[in-house]
PDB file of C-alpha atoms in Angstrom:
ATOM      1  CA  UNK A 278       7.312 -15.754 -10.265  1.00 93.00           C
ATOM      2  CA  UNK A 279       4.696 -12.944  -9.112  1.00 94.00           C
ATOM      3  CA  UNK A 280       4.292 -10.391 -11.932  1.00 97.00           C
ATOM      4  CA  UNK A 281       1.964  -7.557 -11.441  1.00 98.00           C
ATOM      5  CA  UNK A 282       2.215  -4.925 -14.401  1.00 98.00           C
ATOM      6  CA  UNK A 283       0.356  -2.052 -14.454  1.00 98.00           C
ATOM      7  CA  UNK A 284      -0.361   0.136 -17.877  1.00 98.00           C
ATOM      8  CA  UNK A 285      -2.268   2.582 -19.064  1.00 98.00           C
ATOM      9  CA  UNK A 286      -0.716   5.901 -17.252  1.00 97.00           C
ATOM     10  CA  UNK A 287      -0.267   9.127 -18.936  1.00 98.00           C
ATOM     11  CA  UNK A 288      -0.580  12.604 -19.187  1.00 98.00           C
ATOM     12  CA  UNK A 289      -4.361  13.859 -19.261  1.00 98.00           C
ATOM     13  CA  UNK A 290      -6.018  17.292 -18.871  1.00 98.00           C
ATOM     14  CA  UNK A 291      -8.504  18.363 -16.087  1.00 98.00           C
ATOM     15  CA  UNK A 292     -11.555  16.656 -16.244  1.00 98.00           C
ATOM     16  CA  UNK A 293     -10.143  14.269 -18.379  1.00 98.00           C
ATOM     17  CA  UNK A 294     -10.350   9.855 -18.198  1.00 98.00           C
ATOM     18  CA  UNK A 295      -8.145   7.561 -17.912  1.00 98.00           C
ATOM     19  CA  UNK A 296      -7.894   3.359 -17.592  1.00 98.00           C
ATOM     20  CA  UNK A 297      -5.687   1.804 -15.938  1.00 98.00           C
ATOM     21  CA  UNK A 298      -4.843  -1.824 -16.228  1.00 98.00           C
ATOM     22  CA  UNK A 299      -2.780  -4.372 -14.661  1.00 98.00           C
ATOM     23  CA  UNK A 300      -2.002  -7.689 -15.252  1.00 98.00           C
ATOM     24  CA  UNK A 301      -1.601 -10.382 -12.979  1.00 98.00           C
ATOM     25  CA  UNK A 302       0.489 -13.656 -13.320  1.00 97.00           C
ATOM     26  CA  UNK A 303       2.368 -16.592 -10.909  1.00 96.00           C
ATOM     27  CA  UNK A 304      -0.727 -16.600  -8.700  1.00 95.00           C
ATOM     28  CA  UNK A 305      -4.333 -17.618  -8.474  1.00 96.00           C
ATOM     29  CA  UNK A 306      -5.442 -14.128  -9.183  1.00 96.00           C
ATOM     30  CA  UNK A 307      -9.035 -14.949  -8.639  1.00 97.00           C
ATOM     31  CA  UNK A 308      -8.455 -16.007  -4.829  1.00 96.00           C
ATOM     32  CA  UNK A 309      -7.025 -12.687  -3.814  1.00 95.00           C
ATOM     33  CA  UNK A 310      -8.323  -9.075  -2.947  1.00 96.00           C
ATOM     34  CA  UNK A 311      -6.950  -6.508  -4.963  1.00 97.00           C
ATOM     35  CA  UNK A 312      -6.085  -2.858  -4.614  1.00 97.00           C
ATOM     36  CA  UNK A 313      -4.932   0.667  -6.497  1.00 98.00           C
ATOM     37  CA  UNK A 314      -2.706   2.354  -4.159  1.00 98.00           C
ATOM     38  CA  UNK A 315      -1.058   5.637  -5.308  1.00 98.00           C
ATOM     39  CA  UNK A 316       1.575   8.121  -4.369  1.00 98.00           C
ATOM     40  CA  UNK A 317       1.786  11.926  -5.308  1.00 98.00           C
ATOM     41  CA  UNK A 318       5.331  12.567  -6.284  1.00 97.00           C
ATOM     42  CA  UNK A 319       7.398  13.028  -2.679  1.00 96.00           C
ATOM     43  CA  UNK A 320       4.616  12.081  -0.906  1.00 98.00           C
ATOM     44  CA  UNK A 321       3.330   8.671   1.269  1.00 98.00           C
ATOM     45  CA  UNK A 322       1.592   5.915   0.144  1.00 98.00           C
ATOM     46  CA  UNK A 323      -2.639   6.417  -0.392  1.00 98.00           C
ATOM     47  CA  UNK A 324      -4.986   3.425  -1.042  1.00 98.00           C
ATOM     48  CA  UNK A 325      -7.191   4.606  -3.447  1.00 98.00           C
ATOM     49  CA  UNK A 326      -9.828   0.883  -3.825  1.00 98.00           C
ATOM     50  CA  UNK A 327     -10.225  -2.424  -3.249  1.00 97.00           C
ATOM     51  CA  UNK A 328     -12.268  -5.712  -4.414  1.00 97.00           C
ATOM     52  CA  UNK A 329     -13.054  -8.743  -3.472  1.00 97.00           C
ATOM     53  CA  UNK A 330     -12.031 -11.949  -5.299  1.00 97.00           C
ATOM     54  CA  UNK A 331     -15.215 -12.111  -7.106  1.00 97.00           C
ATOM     55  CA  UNK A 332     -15.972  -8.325  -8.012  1.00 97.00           C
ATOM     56  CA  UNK A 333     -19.350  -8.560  -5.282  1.00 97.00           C
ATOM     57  CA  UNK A 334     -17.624  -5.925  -2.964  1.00 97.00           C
ATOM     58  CA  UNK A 335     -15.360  -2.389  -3.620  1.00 98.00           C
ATOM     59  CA  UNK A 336     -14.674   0.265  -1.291  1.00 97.00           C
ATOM     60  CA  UNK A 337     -12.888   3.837  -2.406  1.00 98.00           C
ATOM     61  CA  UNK A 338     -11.222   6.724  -0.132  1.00 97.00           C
ATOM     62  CA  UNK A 339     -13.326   9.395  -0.079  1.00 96.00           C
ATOM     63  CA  UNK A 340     -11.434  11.625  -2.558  1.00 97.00           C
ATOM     64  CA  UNK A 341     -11.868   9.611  -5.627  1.00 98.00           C
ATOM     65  CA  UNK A 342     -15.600   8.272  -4.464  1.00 98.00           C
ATOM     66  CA  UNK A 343     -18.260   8.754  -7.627  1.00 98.00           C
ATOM     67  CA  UNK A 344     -15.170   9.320  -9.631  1.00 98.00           C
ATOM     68  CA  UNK A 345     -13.233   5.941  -9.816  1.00 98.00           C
ATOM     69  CA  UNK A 346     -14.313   3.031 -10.648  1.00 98.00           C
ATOM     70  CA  UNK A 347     -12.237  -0.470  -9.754  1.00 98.00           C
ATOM     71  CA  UNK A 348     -12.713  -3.776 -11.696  1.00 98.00           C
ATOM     72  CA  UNK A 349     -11.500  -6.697 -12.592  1.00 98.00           C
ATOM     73  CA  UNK A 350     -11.705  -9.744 -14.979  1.00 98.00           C
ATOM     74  CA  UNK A 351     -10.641 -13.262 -13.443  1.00 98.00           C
ATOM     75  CA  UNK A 352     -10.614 -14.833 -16.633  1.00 98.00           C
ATOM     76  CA  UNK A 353      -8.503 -12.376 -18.202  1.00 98.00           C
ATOM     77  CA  UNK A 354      -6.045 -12.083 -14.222  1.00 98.00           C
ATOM     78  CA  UNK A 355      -6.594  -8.365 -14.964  1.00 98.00           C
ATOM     79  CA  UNK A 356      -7.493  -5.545 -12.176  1.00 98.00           C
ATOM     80  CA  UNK A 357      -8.629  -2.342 -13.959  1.00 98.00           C
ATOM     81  CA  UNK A 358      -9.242   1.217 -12.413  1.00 98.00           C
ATOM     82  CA  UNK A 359     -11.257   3.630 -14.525  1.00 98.00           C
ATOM     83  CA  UNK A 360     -10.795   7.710 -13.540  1.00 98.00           C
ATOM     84  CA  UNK A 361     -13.143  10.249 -14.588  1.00 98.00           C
ATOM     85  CA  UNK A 362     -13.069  13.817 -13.988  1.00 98.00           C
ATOM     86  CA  UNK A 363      -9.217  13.397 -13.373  1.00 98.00           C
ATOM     87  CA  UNK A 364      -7.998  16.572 -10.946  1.00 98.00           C
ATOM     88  CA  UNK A 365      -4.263  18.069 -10.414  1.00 98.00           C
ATOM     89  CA  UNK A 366      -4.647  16.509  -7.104  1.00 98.00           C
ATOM     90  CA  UNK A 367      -4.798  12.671  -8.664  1.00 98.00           C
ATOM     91  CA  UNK A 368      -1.128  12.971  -9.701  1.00 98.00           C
ATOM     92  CA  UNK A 369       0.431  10.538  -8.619  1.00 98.00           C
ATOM     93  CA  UNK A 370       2.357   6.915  -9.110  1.00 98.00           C
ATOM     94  CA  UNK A 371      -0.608   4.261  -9.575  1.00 98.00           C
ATOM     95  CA  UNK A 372       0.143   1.178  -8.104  1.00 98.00           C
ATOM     96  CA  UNK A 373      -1.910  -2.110  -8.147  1.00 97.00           C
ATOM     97  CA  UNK A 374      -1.170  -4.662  -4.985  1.00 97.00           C
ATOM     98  CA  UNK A 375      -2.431  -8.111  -4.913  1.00 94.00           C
ATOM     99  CA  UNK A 376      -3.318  -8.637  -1.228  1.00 84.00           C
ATOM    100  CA  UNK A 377      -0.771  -7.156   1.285  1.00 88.00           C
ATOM    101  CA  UNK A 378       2.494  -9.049  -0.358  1.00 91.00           C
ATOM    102  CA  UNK A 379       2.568  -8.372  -4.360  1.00 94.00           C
ATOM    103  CA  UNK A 380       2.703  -4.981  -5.640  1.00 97.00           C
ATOM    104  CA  UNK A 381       3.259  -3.901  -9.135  1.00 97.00           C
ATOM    105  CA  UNK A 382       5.954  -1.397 -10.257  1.00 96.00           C
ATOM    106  CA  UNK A 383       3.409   1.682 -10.958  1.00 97.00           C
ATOM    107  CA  UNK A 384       2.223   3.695 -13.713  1.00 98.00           C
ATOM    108  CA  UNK A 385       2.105   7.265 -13.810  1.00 98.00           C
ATOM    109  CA  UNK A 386      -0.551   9.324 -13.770  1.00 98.00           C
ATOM    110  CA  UNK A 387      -0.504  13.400 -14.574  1.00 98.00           C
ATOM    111  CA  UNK A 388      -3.155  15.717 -14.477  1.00 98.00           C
ATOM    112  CA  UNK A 389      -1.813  18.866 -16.067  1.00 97.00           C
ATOM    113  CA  UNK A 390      -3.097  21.452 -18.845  1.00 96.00           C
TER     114      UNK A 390
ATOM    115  CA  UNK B 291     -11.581   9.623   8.395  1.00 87.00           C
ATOM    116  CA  UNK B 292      -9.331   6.815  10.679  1.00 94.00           C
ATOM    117  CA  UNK B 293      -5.583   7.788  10.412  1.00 96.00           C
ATOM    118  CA  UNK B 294      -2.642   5.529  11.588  1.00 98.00           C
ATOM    119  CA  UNK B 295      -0.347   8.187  13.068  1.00 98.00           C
ATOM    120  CA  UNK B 296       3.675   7.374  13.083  1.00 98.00           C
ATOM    121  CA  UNK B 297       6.868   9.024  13.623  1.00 98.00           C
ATOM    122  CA  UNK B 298       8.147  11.412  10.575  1.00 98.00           C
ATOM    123  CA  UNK B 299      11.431  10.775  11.311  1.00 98.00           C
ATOM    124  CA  UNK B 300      14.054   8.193  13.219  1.00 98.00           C
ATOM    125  CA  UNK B 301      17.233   8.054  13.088  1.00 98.00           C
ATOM    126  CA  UNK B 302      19.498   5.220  14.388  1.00 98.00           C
ATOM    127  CA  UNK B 303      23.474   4.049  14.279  1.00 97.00           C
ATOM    128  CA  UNK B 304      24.598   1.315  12.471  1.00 97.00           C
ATOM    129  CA  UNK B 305      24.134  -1.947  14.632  1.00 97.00           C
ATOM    130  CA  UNK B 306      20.930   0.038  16.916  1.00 97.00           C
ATOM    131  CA  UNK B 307      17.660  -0.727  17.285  1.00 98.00           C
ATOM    132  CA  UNK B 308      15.819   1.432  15.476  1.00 98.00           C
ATOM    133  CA  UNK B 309      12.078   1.353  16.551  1.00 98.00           C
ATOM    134  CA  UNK B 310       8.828   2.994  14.748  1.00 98.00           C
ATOM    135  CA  UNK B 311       5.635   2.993  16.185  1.00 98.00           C
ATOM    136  CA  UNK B 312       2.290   3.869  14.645  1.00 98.00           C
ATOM    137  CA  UNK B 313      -0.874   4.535  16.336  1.00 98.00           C
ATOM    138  CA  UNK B 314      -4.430   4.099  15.724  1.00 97.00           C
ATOM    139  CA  UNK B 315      -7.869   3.592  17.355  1.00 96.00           C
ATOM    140  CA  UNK B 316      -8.876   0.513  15.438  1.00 96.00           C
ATOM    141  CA  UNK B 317      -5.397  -1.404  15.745  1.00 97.00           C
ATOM    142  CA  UNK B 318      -6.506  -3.118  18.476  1.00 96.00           C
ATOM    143  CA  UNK B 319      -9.162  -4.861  16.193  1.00 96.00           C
ATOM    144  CA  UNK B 320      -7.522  -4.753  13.162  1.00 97.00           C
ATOM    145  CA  UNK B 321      -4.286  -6.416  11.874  1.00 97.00           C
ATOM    146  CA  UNK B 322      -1.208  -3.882  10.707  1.00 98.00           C
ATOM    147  CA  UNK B 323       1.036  -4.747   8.093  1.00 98.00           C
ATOM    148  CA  UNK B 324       4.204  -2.643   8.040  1.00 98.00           C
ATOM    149  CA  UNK B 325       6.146  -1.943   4.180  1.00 98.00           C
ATOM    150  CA  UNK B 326       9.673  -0.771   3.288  1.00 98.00           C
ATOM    151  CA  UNK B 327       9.774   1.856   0.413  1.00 98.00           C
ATOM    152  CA  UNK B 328      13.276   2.789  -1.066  1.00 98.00           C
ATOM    153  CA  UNK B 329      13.903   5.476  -3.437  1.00 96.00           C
ATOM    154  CA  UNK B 330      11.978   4.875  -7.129  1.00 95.00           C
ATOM    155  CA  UNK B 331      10.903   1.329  -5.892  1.00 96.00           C
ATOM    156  CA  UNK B 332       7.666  -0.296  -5.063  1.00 97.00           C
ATOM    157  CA  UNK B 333       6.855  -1.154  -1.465  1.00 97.00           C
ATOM    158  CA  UNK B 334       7.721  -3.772   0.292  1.00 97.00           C
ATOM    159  CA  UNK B 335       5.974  -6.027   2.668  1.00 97.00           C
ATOM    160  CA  UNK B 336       8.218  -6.785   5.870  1.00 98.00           C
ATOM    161  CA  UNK B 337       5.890  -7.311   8.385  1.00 98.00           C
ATOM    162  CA  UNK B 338       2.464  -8.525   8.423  1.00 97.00           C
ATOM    163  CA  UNK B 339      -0.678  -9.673  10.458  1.00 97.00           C
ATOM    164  CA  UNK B 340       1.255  -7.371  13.230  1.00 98.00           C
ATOM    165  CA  UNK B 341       4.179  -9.497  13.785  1.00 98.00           C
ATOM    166  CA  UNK B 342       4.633 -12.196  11.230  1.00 98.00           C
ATOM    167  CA  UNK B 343       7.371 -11.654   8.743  1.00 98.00           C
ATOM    168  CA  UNK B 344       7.318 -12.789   5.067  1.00 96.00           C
ATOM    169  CA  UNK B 345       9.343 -15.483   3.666  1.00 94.00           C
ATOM    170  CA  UNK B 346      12.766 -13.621   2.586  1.00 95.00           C
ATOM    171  CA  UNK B 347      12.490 -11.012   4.880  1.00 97.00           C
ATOM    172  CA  UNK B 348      15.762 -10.924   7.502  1.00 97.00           C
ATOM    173  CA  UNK B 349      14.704 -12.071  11.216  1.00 97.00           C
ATOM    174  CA  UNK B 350      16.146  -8.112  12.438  1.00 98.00           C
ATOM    175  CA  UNK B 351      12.597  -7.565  10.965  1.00 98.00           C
ATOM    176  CA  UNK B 352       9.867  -7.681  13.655  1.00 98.00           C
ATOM    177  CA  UNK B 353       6.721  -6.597  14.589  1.00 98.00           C
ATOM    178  CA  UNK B 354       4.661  -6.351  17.928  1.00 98.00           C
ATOM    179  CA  UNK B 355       1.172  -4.882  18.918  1.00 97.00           C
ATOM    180  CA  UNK B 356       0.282  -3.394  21.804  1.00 96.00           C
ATOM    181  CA  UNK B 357      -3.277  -1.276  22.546  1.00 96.00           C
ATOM    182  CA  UNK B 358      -3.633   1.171  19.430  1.00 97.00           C
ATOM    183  CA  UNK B 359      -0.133   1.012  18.903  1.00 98.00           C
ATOM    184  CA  UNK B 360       1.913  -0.941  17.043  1.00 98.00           C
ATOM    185  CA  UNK B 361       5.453  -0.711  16.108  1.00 98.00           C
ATOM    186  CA  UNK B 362       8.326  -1.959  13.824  1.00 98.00           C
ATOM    187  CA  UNK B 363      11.702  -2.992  15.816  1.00 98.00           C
ATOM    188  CA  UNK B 364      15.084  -3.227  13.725  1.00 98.00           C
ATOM    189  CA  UNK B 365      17.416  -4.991  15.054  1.00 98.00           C
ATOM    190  CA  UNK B 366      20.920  -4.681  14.381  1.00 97.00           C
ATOM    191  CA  UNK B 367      20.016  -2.039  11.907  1.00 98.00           C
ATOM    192  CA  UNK B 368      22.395  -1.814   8.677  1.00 97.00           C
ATOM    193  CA  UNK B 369      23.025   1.035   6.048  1.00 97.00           C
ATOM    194  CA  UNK B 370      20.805  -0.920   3.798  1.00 97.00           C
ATOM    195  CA  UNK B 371      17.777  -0.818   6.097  1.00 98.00           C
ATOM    196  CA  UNK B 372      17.727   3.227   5.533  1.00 98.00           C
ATOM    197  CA  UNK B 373      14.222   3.830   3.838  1.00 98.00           C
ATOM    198  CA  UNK B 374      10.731   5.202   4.025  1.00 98.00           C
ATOM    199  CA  UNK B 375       8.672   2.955   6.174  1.00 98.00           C
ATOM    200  CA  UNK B 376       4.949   3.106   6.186  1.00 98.00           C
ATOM    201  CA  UNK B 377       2.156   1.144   8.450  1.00 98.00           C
ATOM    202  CA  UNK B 378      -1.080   0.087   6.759  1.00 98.00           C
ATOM    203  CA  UNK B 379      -4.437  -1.067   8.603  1.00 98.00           C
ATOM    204  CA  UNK B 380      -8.088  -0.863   8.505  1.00 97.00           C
ATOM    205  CA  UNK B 381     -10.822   1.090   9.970  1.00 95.00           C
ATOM    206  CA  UNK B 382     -13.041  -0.457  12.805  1.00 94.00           C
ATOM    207  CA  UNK B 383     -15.277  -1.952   9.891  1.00 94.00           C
ATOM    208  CA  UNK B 384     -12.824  -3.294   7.944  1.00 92.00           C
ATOM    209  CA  UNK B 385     -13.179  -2.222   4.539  1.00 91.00           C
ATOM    210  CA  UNK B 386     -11.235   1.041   3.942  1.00 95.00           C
ATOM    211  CA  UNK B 387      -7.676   0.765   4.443  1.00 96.00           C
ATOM    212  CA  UNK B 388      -5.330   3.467   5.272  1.00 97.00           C
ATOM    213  CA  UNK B 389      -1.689   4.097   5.746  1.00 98.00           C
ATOM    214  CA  UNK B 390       0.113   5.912   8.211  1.00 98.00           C
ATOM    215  CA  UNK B 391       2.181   8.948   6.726  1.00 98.00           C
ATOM    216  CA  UNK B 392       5.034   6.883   6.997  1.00 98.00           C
ATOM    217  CA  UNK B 393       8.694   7.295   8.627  1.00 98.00           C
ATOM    218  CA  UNK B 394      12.067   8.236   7.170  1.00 98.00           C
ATOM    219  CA  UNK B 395      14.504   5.532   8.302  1.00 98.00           C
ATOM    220  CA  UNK B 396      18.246   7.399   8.614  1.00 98.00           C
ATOM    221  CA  UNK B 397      21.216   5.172   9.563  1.00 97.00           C
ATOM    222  CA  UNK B 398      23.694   7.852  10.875  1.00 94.00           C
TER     223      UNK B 398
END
């Protein structure tokens, strides 16, 4: 069975940094292109980033460009997104999708003081 | 920035065809993928590569492509079919994706 389990979410000031992780398993991780897509609460569906099977390629929206960082670890069937300089606007349910088919079940991120 | 344009609303009886199109300059070079969103659950995939439907997915599901527009038909639609549905693509080079704002699915 596909399992894609994202972690990591939380509440987090301004400015603030967060990880988030998720961890792949019932496919050949390595062979796909993954993705963080997230939604702001009542809101449609944003891809955030993407990578190619063997970490040589990433593309961002232009929102979170210079301030997210995707990554992953094919030995470890992990997909990782790192925020920095978190803003009220990147609220939202983070969700990690395994080409088009597999998505996680999200993680929540807040930016709040 | 490309944006897929669709429909915020459309609303259908039961046993209609509902229909939901969504728009964009690159579709005719690009493949569209089409996703089913329920309330407090992830996406899912129904359609993809334009028309082909997933393993599991019920055969009311399809997909066609025409121009820059390409739309989700229901067939037969039932009460369970009532959802958000959203289009996803790429831009002309490929490597951003985007999704269109997505469409509110109401079986009357």
């Amino acid at each position: 069975e596909v399992q894609l389990v994202e972690s990591g979410g939380g509440l987090v000031q301004p400015g603030g940094s967060l990880r988030l992780s998720c961890a792949a398993s019932g496919f050949t991780f390595s062979s796909y292109w993954m993705s963080w897509v997230r939604q702001a609460p009542g809101k449609g569906l944003e891809w955030v980033a993407n990578i190619k099977q063997d970490g040589s390629e990433k593309y961002y929206v232009d929102s979170v460009k210079g301030r997210f960082t995707i990554s992953r670890d094919n030995a470890k069937n992990s997909l990782y997104l790192q925020m920095n300089s978190l803003r009220a606007e990147d609220t939202a349910v983070y969700y990690c999708a395994s080409g088009y088919e597999y998505w996680g079940q999200g993680t929540l991120v807040t930016v709040s003081s | 920035s490309y944006e897929l344009t669709q429909p915020p609303s459309v609303s259908v009886s039961p046993g209609q065809t509902a229909r939901i199109t969504c728009s964009g300059d690159a579709l005719p070079k690009q493949y569209a993928y089409w996703y089913q969103q329920k309330p407090g659950q992830a996406p899912v995939l129904v359609i993809y590569k334009d028309s082909e439907r997933p393993s599991g997915i019920p055969e009311r599901f399809s997909g066609s492509s025409s121009g820059t527009t390409v739309t989700l038909t229901i067939s037969g639609v039932q009460a369970e079919d009532e959802a958000d549905y959203y289009c996803q693509s790429a831009d002309s080079s490929g490597t951003h994706e985007v999704f269109g704002g997505g469409t509110k699915l109401t079986v009357l």
